[in-house]
PDB file of C-alpha atoms in Angstrom:
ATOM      1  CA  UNK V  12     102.549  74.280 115.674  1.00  0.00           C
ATOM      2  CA  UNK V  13     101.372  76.278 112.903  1.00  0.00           C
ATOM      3  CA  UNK V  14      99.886  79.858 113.368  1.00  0.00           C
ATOM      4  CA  UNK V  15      97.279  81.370 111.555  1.00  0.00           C
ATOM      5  CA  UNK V  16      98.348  84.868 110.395  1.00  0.00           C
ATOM      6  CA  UNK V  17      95.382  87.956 110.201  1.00  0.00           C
ATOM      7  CA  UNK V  18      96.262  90.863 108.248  1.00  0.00           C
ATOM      8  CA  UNK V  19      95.396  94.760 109.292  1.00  0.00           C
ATOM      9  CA  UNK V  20      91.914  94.333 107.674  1.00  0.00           C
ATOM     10  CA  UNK V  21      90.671  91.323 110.123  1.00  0.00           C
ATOM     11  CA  UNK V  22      91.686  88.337 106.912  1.00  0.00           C
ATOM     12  CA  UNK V  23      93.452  85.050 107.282  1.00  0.00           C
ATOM     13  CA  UNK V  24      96.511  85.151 105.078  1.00  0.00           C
ATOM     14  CA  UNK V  25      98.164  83.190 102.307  1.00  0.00           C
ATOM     15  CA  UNK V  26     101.004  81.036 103.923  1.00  0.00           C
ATOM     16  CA  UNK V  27     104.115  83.070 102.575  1.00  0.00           C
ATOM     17  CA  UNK V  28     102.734  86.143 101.996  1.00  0.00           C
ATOM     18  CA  UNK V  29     101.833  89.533 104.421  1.00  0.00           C
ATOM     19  CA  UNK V  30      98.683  90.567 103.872  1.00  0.00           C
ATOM     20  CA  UNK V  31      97.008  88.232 100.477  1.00  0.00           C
ATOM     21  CA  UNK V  32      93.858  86.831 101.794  1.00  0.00           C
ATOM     22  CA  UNK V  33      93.292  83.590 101.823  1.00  0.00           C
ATOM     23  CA  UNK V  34      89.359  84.179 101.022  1.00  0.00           C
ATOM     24  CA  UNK V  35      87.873  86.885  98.602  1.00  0.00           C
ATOM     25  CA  UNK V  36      85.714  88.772 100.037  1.00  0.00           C
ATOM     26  CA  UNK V  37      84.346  90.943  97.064  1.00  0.00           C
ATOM     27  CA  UNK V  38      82.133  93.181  99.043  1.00  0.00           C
ATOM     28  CA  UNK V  39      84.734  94.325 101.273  1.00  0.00           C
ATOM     29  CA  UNK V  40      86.082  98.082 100.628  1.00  0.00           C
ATOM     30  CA  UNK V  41      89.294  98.554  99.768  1.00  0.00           C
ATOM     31  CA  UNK V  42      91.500 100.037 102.447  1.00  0.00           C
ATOM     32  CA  UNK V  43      92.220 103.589 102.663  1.00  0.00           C
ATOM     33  CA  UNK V  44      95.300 105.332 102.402  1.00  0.00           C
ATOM     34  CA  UNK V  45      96.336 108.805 102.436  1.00  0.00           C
ATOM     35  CA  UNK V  46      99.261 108.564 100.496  1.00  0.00           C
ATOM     36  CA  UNK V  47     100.712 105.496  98.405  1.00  0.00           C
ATOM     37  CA  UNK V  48     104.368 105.592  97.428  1.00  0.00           C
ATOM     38  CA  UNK V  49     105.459 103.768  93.956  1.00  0.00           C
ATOM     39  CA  UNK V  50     108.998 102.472  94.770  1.00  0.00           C
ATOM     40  CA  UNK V  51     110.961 101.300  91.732  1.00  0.00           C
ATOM     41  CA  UNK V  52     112.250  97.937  91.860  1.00  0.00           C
ATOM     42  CA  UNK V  53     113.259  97.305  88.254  1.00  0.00           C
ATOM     43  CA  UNK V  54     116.769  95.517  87.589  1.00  0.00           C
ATOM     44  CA  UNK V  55     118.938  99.086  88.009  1.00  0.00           C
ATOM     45  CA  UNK V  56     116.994 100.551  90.942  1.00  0.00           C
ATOM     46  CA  UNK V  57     117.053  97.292  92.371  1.00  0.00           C
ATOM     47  CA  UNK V  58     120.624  96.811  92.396  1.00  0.00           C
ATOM     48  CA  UNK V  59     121.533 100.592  93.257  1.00  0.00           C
ATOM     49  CA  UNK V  60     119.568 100.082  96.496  1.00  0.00           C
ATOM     50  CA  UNK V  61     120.878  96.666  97.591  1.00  0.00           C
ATOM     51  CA  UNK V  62     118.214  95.565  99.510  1.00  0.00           C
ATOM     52  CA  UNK V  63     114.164  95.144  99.508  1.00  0.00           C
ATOM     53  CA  UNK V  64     113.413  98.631  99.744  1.00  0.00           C
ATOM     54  CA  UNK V  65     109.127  97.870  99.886  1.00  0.00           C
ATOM     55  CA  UNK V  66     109.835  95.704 102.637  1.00  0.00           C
ATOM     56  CA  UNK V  67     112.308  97.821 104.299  1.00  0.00           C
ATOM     57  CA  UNK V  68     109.844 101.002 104.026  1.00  0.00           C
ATOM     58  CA  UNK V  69     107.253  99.021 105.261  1.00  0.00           C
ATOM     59  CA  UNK V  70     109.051  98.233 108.736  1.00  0.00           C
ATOM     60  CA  UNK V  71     109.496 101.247 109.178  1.00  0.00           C
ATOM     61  CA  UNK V  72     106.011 102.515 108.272  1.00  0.00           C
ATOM     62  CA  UNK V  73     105.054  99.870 111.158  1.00  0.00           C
ATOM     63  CA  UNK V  74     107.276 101.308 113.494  1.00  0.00           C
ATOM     64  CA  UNK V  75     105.766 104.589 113.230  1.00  0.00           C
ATOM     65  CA  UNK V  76     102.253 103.235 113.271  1.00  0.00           C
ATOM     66  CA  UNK V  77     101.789 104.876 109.615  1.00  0.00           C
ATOM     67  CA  UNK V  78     101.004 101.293 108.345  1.00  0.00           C
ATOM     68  CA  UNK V  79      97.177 101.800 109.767  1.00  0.00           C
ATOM     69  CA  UNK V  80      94.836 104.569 110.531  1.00  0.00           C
ATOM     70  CA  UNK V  81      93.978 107.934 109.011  1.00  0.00           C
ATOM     71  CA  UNK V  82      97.214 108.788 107.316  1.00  0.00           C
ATOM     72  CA  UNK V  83      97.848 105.286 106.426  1.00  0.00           C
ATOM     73  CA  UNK V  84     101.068 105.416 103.918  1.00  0.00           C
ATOM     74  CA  UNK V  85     100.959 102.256 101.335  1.00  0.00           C
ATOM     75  CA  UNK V  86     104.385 100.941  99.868  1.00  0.00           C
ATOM     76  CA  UNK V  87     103.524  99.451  96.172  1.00  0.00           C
ATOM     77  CA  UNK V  88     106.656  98.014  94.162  1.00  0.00           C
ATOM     78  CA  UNK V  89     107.200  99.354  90.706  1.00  0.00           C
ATOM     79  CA  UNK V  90     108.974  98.317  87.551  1.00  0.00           C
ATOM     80  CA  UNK V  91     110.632 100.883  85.290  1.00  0.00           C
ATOM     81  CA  UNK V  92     109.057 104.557  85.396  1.00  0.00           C
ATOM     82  CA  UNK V  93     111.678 105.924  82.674  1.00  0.00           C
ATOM     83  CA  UNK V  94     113.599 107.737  85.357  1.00  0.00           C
ATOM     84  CA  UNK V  95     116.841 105.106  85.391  1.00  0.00           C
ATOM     85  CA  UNK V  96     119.206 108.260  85.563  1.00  0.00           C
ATOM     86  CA  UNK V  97     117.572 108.707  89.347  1.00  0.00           C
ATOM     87  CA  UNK V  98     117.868 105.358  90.978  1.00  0.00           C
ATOM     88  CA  UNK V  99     116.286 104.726  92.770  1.00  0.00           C
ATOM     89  CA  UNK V 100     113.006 106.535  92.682  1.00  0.00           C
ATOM     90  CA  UNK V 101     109.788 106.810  94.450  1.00  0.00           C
ATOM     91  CA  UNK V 102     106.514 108.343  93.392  1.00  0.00           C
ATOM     92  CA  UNK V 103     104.139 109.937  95.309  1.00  0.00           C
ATOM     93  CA  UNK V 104     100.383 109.680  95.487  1.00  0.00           C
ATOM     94  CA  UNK V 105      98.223 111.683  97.435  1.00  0.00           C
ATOM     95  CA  UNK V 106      94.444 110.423  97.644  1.00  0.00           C
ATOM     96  CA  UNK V 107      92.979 113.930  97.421  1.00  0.00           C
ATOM     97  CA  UNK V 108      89.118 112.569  97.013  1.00  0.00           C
ATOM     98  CA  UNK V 109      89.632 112.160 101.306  1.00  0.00           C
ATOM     99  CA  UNK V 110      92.557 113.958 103.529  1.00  0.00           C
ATOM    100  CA  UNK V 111      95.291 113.540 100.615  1.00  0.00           C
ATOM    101  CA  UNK V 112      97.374 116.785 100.602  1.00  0.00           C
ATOM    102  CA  UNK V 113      97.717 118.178  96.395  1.00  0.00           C
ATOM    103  CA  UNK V 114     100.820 119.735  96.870  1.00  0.00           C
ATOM    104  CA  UNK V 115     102.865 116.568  97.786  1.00  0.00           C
ATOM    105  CA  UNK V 116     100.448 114.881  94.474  1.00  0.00           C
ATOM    106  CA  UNK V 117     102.565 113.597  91.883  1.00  0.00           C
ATOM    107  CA  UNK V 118     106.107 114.420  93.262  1.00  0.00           C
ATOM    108  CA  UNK V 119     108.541 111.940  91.986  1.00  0.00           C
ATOM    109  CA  UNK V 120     111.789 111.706  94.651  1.00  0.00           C
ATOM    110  CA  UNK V 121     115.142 110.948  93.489  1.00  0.00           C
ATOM    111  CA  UNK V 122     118.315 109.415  94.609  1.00  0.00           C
ATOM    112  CA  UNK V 123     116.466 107.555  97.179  1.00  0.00           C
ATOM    113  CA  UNK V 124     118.594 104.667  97.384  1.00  0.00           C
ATOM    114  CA  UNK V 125     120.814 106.928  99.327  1.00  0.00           C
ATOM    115  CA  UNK V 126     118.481 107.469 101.738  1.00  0.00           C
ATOM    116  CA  UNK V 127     119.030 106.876 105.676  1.00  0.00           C
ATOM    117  CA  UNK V 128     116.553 105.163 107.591  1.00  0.00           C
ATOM    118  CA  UNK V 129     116.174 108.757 109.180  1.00  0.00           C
ATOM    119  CA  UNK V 130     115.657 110.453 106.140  1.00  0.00           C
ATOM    120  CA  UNK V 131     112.961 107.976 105.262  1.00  0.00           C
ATOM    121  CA  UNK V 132     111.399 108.659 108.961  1.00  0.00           C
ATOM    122  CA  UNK V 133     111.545 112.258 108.273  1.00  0.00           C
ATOM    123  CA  UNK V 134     109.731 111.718 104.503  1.00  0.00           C
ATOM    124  CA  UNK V 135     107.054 109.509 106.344  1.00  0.00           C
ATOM    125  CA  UNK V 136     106.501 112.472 109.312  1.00  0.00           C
ATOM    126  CA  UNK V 137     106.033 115.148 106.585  1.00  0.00           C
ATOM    127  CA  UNK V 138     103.770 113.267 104.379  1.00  0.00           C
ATOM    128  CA  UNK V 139     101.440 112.132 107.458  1.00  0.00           C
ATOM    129  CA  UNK V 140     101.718 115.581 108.531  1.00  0.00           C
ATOM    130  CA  UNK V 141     100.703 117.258 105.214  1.00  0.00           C
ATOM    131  CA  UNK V 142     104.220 119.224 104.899  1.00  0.00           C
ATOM    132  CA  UNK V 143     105.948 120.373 101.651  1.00  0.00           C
ATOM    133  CA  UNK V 144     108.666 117.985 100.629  1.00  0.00           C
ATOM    134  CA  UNK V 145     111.159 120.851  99.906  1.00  0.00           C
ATOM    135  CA  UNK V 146     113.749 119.537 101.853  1.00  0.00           C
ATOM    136  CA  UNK V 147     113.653 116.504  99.294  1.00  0.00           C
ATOM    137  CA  UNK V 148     115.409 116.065  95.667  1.00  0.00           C
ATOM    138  CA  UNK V 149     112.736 115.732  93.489  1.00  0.00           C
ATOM    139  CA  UNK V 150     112.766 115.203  89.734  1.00  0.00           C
ATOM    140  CA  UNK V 151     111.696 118.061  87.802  1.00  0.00           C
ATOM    141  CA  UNK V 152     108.521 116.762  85.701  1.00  0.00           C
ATOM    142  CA  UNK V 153     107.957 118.940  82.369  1.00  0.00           C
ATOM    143  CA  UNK V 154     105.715 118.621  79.793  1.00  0.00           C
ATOM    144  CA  UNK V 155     106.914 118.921  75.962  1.00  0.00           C
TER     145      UNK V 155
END
């Protein structure tokens, strides 16, 4: 027996996919998130990481009930960002035009194929909590 599967905004999904509606619904508003993290998934990240890092981050977004809500955090795959020499990276977008918090705008994270799942819960907890990422390597972004 077949199930039908809803995703978090109340749509029917494609079969094989997450969260791709089945129907178009162009007057619906897109959802909101407080932060959305680029994860690299080009060929070196990839393979530094060894597994599906968007799906992995998602899991655990769900099982901190980040996935939804207020301080929803979004998982978006990435191709190459010209920071190779950092596999794997993640970049970080705050949406500052609601409760987005500036400082944490723009940070790019690196090394994070390294990352414990614990580490990741404790990235996830500071950005929903609007904390400095100091305790976090970060790539140092200059302008020439």
């Amino acid at each position: 027996m077949k199930t039908t599967k809803i995703n978090i905004m109340g749509s029917e999904v494609v079969d094989g996919y997450e969260c791709k509606p089945k129907k178009l619904d162009p007057n619906k508003p897109i959802m909101h998130y407080k932060t959305l993290l680029y994860v690299c998934e080009d060929e070196r990240c990839k393979n530094a990481s060894k597994t599906d890092k968007a799906i992995e981050l998602r899991e655990i977004l769900k099982d901190m009930d980040l996935q939804k809500g207020k301080n929803r955090i979004k998982i978006s795959r990435s191709l190459c960002q010209g920071a190779c020499r950092y596999r794997q990276i993640i970049q970080i977008n705050e949406n500052t035009k609601a409760n987005g918090y500036e400082p944490n705008n723009g940070i790019w994270l690196k090394h994070t194929h390294k990352y414990t799942k614990d580490d990741y819960e404790k990235l996830f907890i500071a950005l929903s909590t609007n904390q400095p990422l100091d305790d976090f390597e970060q790539i140092d972004m200059k302008v020439y």
